Short mmCIF file of N, CA and C and ligand atoms in Angstrom, two decimals:
data_model
loop_
_atom_site.label_atom_id
_atom_site.label_comp_id
_atom_site.label_asym_id
_atom_site.label_seq_id
_atom_site.Cartn_x
_atom_site.Cartn_y
_atom_site.Cartn_z
N UNK S 423 3.10 -8.17 -11.70
CA UNK S 423 2.36 -8.96 -10.98
C UNK S 423 1.38 -7.67 -10.01
N UNK S 424 0.25 -8.42 -9.54
CA UNK S 424 -0.88 -7.44 -9.10
C UNK S 424 -0.24 -6.96 -7.73
N UNK S 425 -0.55 -5.75 -7.46
CA UNK S 425 -0.49 -5.15 -6.86
C UNK S 425 -0.84 -5.30 -5.15
N UNK S 426 0.06 -5.65 -4.16
CA UNK S 426 -0.60 -6.39 -3.08
C UNK S 426 -0.58 -5.23 -2.00
N UNK S 427 -0.44 -4.22 -2.11
CA UNK S 427 -0.22 -3.26 -0.95
C UNK S 427 -0.46 -1.91 -1.75
N UNK S 428 -1.74 -1.00 -1.41
CA UNK S 428 -2.53 -0.22 -2.18
C UNK S 428 -2.48 0.86 -0.99
N UNK S 429 -2.49 2.43 -1.80
CA UNK S 429 -2.82 3.26 -1.51
C UNK S 429 -4.23 2.84 -0.04
N UNK S 430 -3.94 3.75 0.83
CA UNK S 430 -4.92 3.75 1.98
C UNK S 430 -5.15 2.15 2.88
N UNK S 431 -4.13 1.61 2.81
CA UNK S 431 -3.92 0.54 3.45
C UNK S 431 -3.13 0.91 4.53
N UNK S 432 -3.36 -0.07 5.93
CA UNK S 432 -2.79 -0.06 7.32
C UNK S 432 -1.29 -0.66 6.90
N UNK S 433 -0.38 -0.24 7.33
CA UNK S 433 0.74 -1.43 7.18
C UNK S 433 1.14 -1.67 8.57
N UNK S 434 2.15 -2.33 8.52
CA UNK S 434 3.05 -2.44 10.19
C UNK S 434 4.62 -2.42 9.29
N UNK S 435 5.66 -1.75 10.27
CA UNK S 435 6.97 -2.10 9.44
C UNK S 435 7.93 -3.09 10.14
N UNK S 436 8.37 -3.87 9.37
CA UNK S 436 9.00 -5.36 9.83
C UNK S 436 10.41 -5.36 9.53
N UNK S 437 10.91 -3.87 9.37
CA UNK S 437 12.67 -3.77 9.38
C UNK S 437 12.87 -2.72 9.48
N UNK S 438 14.12 -2.22 10.13
CA UNK S 438 14.68 -1.13 10.02
C UNK S 438 14.74 0.08 11.70
N UNK S 439 14.77 1.06 11.61
CA UNK S 439 14.73 1.62 12.84
C UNK S 439 13.04 1.96 13.19
N UNK S 440 12.22 1.73 11.96
CA UNK S 440 10.62 1.95 12.61
C UNK S 440 10.08 0.59 12.64
N UNK S 441 10.92 -0.42 12.85
CA UNK S 441 10.03 -1.65 12.94
C UNK S 441 9.16 -1.72 14.34
N UNK S 442 7.90 -2.28 14.18
CA UNK S 442 6.73 -2.32 14.57
C UNK S 442 5.80 -1.07 14.58
N UNK S 443 6.38 0.07 14.02
CA UNK S 443 5.20 1.13 13.56
C UNK S 443 4.49 0.75 12.70
N UNK S 444 2.87 1.56 12.79
CA UNK S 444 1.76 1.37 11.72
C UNK S 444 1.69 2.62 11.26
N UNK S 445 1.10 2.29 9.90
CA UNK S 445 0.63 4.00 9.81
C UNK S 445 -0.25 3.48 8.46
N UNK S 446 -1.12 4.33 7.74
CA UNK S 446 -1.41 4.72 6.39
C UNK S 446 -0.79 4.70 5.15
N UNK S 447 -0.88 3.95 4.44
CA UNK S 447 -0.12 4.10 2.74
C UNK S 447 -0.52 5.33 2.49
N UNK S 448 0.16 6.36 2.20
CA UNK S 448 -0.46 7.38 1.53
C UNK S 448 0.22 7.71 -0.05
N UNK S 449 0.91 6.47 -0.63
CA UNK S 449 1.63 6.97 -1.86
C UNK S 449 2.18 5.37 -2.10
N UNK S 450 1.96 4.92 -3.02
CA UNK S 450 2.68 3.72 -3.57
C UNK S 450 3.30 4.11 -4.82
N UNK S 451 4.98 3.76 -5.00
CA UNK S 451 5.57 4.08 -5.95
C UNK S 451 5.86 3.09 -6.71
N UNK S 452 5.02 2.61 -7.66
CA UNK S 452 4.87 1.12 -8.18
C UNK S 452 5.99 1.03 -8.75
N UNK S 453 6.91 1.55 -9.64
CA UNK S 453 8.09 1.57 -10.58
C UNK S 453 9.65 0.93 -9.48
N UNK S 454 9.12 1.67 -8.04
CA UNK S 454 10.23 1.37 -7.10
C UNK S 454 9.86 0.47 -6.27
N UNK S 455 8.83 -0.18 -6.24
CA UNK S 455 8.66 -1.18 -5.34
C UNK S 455 8.43 -0.43 -4.10
N UNK S 456 8.12 0.52 -3.86
CA UNK S 456 8.12 1.60 -2.78
C UNK S 456 6.87 1.90 -1.72
N UNK S 457 6.66 2.30 -0.75
CA UNK S 457 5.06 2.92 -0.49
C UNK S 457 5.63 4.04 0.70
N UNK S 458 4.92 5.15 0.66
CA UNK S 458 5.19 6.14 1.47
C UNK S 458 3.86 5.67 2.72
N UNK S 459 4.51 5.83 3.83
CA UNK S 459 3.55 5.58 5.19
C UNK S 459 3.56 6.77 5.74
N UNK S 460 2.44 7.27 5.98
CA UNK S 460 1.94 8.54 6.89
C UNK S 460 2.86 8.28 8.08
N UNK S 461 3.62 9.38 8.57
CA UNK S 461 4.23 9.74 9.94
C UNK S 461 5.46 8.60 10.05
N UNK S 462 5.50 7.36 9.27
CA UNK S 462 6.82 6.71 9.46
C UNK S 462 8.06 7.00 8.59
N UNK S 463 9.24 6.53 8.84
CA UNK S 463 10.18 6.80 8.26
C UNK S 463 10.68 8.16 7.90
N UNK S 464 10.41 8.88 8.95
CA UNK S 464 10.25 10.37 8.75
C UNK S 464 12.01 11.13 8.74
N UNK S 465 12.23 11.95 8.01
CA UNK S 465 13.80 12.38 7.93
C UNK S 465 13.32 13.94 7.53
N UNK S 466 14.56 14.39 7.83
CA UNK S 466 14.38 15.97 8.00
C UNK S 466 15.05 16.51 6.58
N UNK S 467 14.44 17.28 6.10
CA UNK S 467 14.73 17.89 4.67
C UNK S 467 15.00 19.27 4.65
N UNK S 468 15.98 19.96 4.28
CA UNK S 468 16.24 21.28 4.32
C UNK S 468 15.36 21.64 2.92
N UNK S 469 14.65 22.98 3.31
CA UNK S 469 13.76 23.51 2.13
C UNK S 469 14.57 24.77 2.08
N UNK S 470 15.06 25.29 0.88
CA UNK S 470 15.45 26.77 0.66
C UNK S 470 14.17 27.54 0.46
N UNK S 471 14.09 28.96 0.88
CA UNK S 471 12.82 29.80 0.61
C UNK S 471 12.81 29.94 -0.81
N UNK S 472 11.25 29.92 -1.41
CA UNK S 472 11.60 30.52 -2.58
C UNK S 472 10.31 31.19 -2.56
N UNK S 473 10.75 32.78 -2.53
CA UNK S 473 9.79 33.77 -2.15
C UNK S 473 8.24 33.69 -2.77
N UNK S 474 7.59 34.08 -1.83
CA UNK S 474 6.04 34.25 -2.79
C UNK S 474 5.67 32.54 -2.57
N UNK S 475 6.30 31.96 -2.93
CA UNK S 475 5.95 30.21 -2.98
C UNK S 475 6.01 29.27 -1.51
N UNK S 476 7.10 29.60 -0.99
CA UNK S 476 7.07 28.38 -0.02
C UNK S 476 8.08 29.22 1.13
N UNK S 477 7.93 28.72 2.61
CA UNK S 477 9.17 29.17 3.40
C UNK S 477 10.30 28.41 3.49
N UNK S 478 11.23 28.84 3.49
CA UNK S 478 12.61 27.58 3.82
C UNK S 478 12.40 27.25 5.45
N UNK S 479 13.31 26.22 5.34
CA UNK S 479 13.43 25.74 6.58
C UNK S 479 13.38 24.38 6.74
N UNK S 480 13.36 23.67 7.91
CA UNK S 480 13.56 22.06 7.76
C UNK S 480 12.32 21.24 8.20
N UNK S 481 11.93 20.66 7.21
CA UNK S 481 10.56 19.81 7.38
C UNK S 481 10.87 18.28 7.49
N UNK S 482 9.84 18.04 7.95
CA UNK S 482 9.96 16.66 8.38
C UNK S 482 9.07 15.93 7.22
N UNK S 483 9.75 14.92 6.57
CA UNK S 483 8.81 14.23 5.28
C UNK S 483 9.09 12.66 5.21
N UNK S 484 8.25 12.19 4.67
CA UNK S 484 8.15 10.35 5.01
C UNK S 484 8.84 10.02 4.03
N UNK S 485 10.01 8.85 4.14
CA UNK S 485 11.22 8.63 2.85
C UNK S 485 10.12 7.52 2.74
N UNK S 486 10.45 6.68 1.22
CA UNK S 486 9.41 5.84 0.85
C UNK S 486 10.06 4.71 1.95
N UNK S 487 9.50 3.37 2.05
CA UNK S 487 9.74 2.33 2.53
C UNK S 487 9.60 1.39 1.28
N UNK S 488 10.62 0.45 1.58
CA UNK S 488 10.62 -0.76 0.36
C UNK S 488 9.43 -1.76 0.82
N UNK S 489 8.56 -2.08 -0.44
CA UNK S 489 7.15 -2.84 0.38
C UNK S 489 7.53 -4.32 0.61
N UNK S 490 8.93 -4.76 0.61
CA UNK S 490 8.80 -6.20 1.02
C UNK S 490 9.48 -5.54 2.75
N UNK S 491 9.44 -4.36 3.03
CA UNK S 491 9.56 -4.51 4.48
C UNK S 491 8.28 -3.61 5.53
N UNK S 492 7.50 -3.93 4.43
CA UNK S 492 5.81 -3.72 5.14
C UNK S 492 4.80 -4.36 5.50
N UNK S 493 3.88 -5.14 6.08
CA UNK S 493 3.30 -5.99 6.10
C UNK S 493 2.00 -5.37 6.23
N UNK S 494 0.76 -6.00 5.35
CA UNK S 494 -0.65 -5.36 5.39
C UNK S 494 -1.26 -5.38 6.61
N UNK S 495 -2.03 -4.82 7.58
CA UNK S 495 -2.85 -5.25 8.68
C UNK S 495 -3.95 -5.32 7.91
N UNK S 496 -4.52 -6.75 8.33
CA UNK S 496 -5.92 -7.23 7.49
C UNK S 496 -6.64 -6.57 8.39
N UNK S 497 -7.85 -5.60 7.42
CA UNK S 497 -9.08 -4.71 7.86
C UNK S 497 -9.94 -5.94 8.69
N UNK S 498 -10.00 -7.36 8.02
CA UNK S 498 -10.92 -7.81 8.27
C UNK S 498 -10.57 -8.42 10.13
N UNK S 499 -9.34 -9.07 10.23
CA UNK S 499 -9.19 -9.65 10.98
C UNK S 499 -8.06 -8.84 11.99
N UNK S 500 -7.29 -7.74 11.49
CA UNK S 500 -6.71 -7.04 12.52
C UNK S 500 -5.28 -7.61 12.67
N UNK S 501 -5.10 -8.56 12.11
CA UNK S 501 -3.52 -9.36 12.11
C UNK S 501 -2.69 -8.66 11.12
N UNK S 502 -1.26 -8.80 11.13
CA UNK S 502 -0.21 -8.66 9.94
C UNK S 502 -0.32 -9.76 9.27
N UNK S 503 -0.64 -9.58 7.79
CA UNK S 503 -0.60 -10.47 6.86
C UNK S 503 -0.01 -10.40 5.81
N UNK S 504 0.31 -11.72 5.01
CA UNK S 504 0.46 -11.80 3.48
C UNK S 504 -0.75 -11.87 2.94
N UNK S 505 -0.69 -11.01 1.69
CA UNK S 505 -1.44 -10.74 0.95
C UNK S 505 -1.77 -11.62 -0.29
N UNK S 506 -2.72 -12.44 -0.84
CA UNK S 506 -3.07 -12.98 -1.71
C UNK S 506 -3.95 -12.65 -2.54
N UNK S 507 -4.11 -13.12 -3.91
CA UNK S 507 -4.64 -12.27 -5.06
C UNK S 507 -5.38 -13.77 -5.24
N UNK S 508 -6.83 -13.59 -5.80
CA UNK S 508 -7.43 -14.51 -5.93
C UNK S 508 -8.65 -14.34 -7.12
N UNK S 509 -8.85 -14.79 -8.18
CA UNK S 509 -9.79 -14.63 -9.30
C UNK S 509 -10.97 -15.70 -8.84
N UNK S 510 -12.57 -14.48 -8.87
CA UNK S 510 -13.26 -15.47 -8.82
C UNK S 510 -14.77 -15.02 -9.96
N UNK S 511 -15.31 -16.35 -10.46
CA UNK S 511 -16.57 -15.91 -11.18
C UNK S 511 -17.49 -15.79 -10.96
N UNK S 512 -18.26 -14.63 -10.99
CA UNK S 512 -19.09 -14.37 -10.29
C UNK S 512 -20.45 -14.35 -11.28
N UNK S 513 -21.31 -14.98 -11.50
CA UNK S 513 -22.42 -14.77 -12.29
C UNK S 513 -21.72 -14.73 -13.62
N UNK S 514 -21.71 -13.58 -14.46
CA UNK S 514 -20.71 -13.23 -15.78
C UNK S 514 -19.66 -12.81 -15.51
N UNK S 515 -19.47 -11.90 -14.30
CA UNK S 515 -18.38 -11.29 -13.90
C UNK S 515 -16.98 -11.88 -13.58
N UNK S 516 -16.08 -11.42 -13.95
CA UNK S 516 -14.63 -11.98 -13.41
C UNK S 516 -14.12 -10.92 -12.18
N UNK S 517 -14.10 -11.42 -11.47
CA UNK S 517 -13.65 -10.23 -9.95
C UNK S 517 -12.64 -10.88 -9.75
N UNK S 518 -11.39 -9.75 -9.56
CA UNK S 518 -10.30 -10.06 -8.77
C UNK S 518 -9.92 -9.88 -7.43
N UNK S 519 -9.90 -10.32 -6.39
CA UNK S 519 -10.07 -9.65 -5.16
C UNK S 519 -8.52 -9.93 -4.21
N UNK S 520 -7.99 -8.83 -3.53
CA UNK S 520 -7.22 -8.99 -2.69
C UNK S 520 -7.76 -10.05 -1.41
N UNK S 521 -7.14 -11.35 -0.79
CA UNK S 521 -7.48 -11.79 0.35
C UNK S 521 -6.34 -11.94 1.30
N UNK S 522 -7.04 -12.12 2.81
CA UNK S 522 -5.93 -12.16 3.80
C UNK S 522 -5.28 -13.84 3.81
N UNK S 523 -4.26 -13.85 3.93
CA UNK S 523 -3.54 -15.41 4.12
C UNK S 523 -4.07 -16.06 5.51
N UNK S 524 -4.39 -15.00 6.46
CA UNK S 524 -4.92 -15.35 8.05
C UNK S 524 -6.00 -15.78 7.85
N UNK S 525 -6.86 -15.05 7.86
CA UNK S 525 -8.08 -15.43 7.80
C UNK S 525 -9.21 -15.72 6.78
N UNK S 526 -8.17 -15.72 5.60
CA UNK S 526 -8.71 -15.97 4.49
C UNK S 526 -10.10 -15.44 3.47
N UNK S 527 -10.14 -13.74 4.68
CA UNK S 527 -11.50 -12.98 3.84
C UNK S 527 -10.93 -12.41 2.66
N UNK S 528 -11.59 -11.62 1.77
CA UNK S 528 -11.31 -11.04 0.89
C UNK S 528 -11.34 -9.49 1.71
N UNK S 529 -10.43 -8.74 1.36
CA UNK S 529 -9.92 -7.64 1.54
C UNK S 529 -10.81 -6.43 0.53
N UNK S 530 -10.30 -6.69 -0.77
CA UNK S 530 -11.01 -5.76 -1.49
C UNK S 530 -10.98 -6.09 -3.17
N UNK S 531 -12.08 -5.81 -3.60
CA UNK S 531 -12.06 -5.70 -5.36
C UNK S 531 -10.58 -5.25 -5.95
N UNK S 532 -9.96 -5.66 -6.22
CA UNK S 532 -9.03 -4.86 -7.42
C UNK S 532 -9.49 -4.52 -8.74
N UNK S 533 -10.28 -5.35 -9.31
CA UNK S 533 -10.47 -5.50 -11.07
C UNK S 533 -11.61 -6.37 -11.23
N UNK S 534 -12.61 -6.05 -11.85
CA UNK S 534 -13.66 -6.76 -12.46
C UNK S 534 -13.61 -6.61 -13.81
N UNK S 535 -14.30 -7.84 -14.47
CA UNK S 535 -14.12 -7.55 -15.88
C UNK S 535 -15.60 -8.58 -16.36
N UNK S 536 -16.36 -8.09 -17.10
CA UNK S 536 -17.65 -8.90 -17.48
C UNK S 536 -17.13 -9.74 -18.37
N UNK S 537 -17.43 -10.87 -18.53
CA UNK S 537 -17.02 -12.01 -19.47
C UNK S 537 -17.77 -11.73 -20.63
N UNK S 538 -17.04 -11.97 -21.84
CA UNK S 538 -17.59 -11.61 -23.08
C UNK S 538 -18.36 -12.93 -23.71
N UNK S 539 -19.25 -12.71 -24.04
CA UNK S 539 -20.15 -13.97 -24.65
C UNK S 539 -19.91 -13.88 -25.85
N UNK S 540 -20.01 -15.15 -26.42
CA UNK S 540 -19.84 -15.03 -27.50
C UNK S 540 -20.90 -15.63 -28.39
ZN1 ZN K 1894 -7.30 -11.49 8.01
#
């Protein structure tokens, strides 16, 4: 399945204790269908000191959120939306776009492929 949430997207959290929070996706963990959203779902982590490498202490890190618990905020209309994928033939090039199901605008190009001429 094509990836509906990508790094750099702004998403809103739909469920859980961080419900309603928005942030930028800083990492997508494809195999687990999870995303890490900047400053959202922070957990405290105790880290041991490693001499000359890092200081020990309590750090706050972002815990991953399941992709079904976040929704993209459309960069075109600014609303939380479901993302669709559509393929368009433009000239000789096949382009795959993500689009917003609210305003129907293309969000970005995710793949393009020149058609092979026979
Ligand atoms: Zn939109």
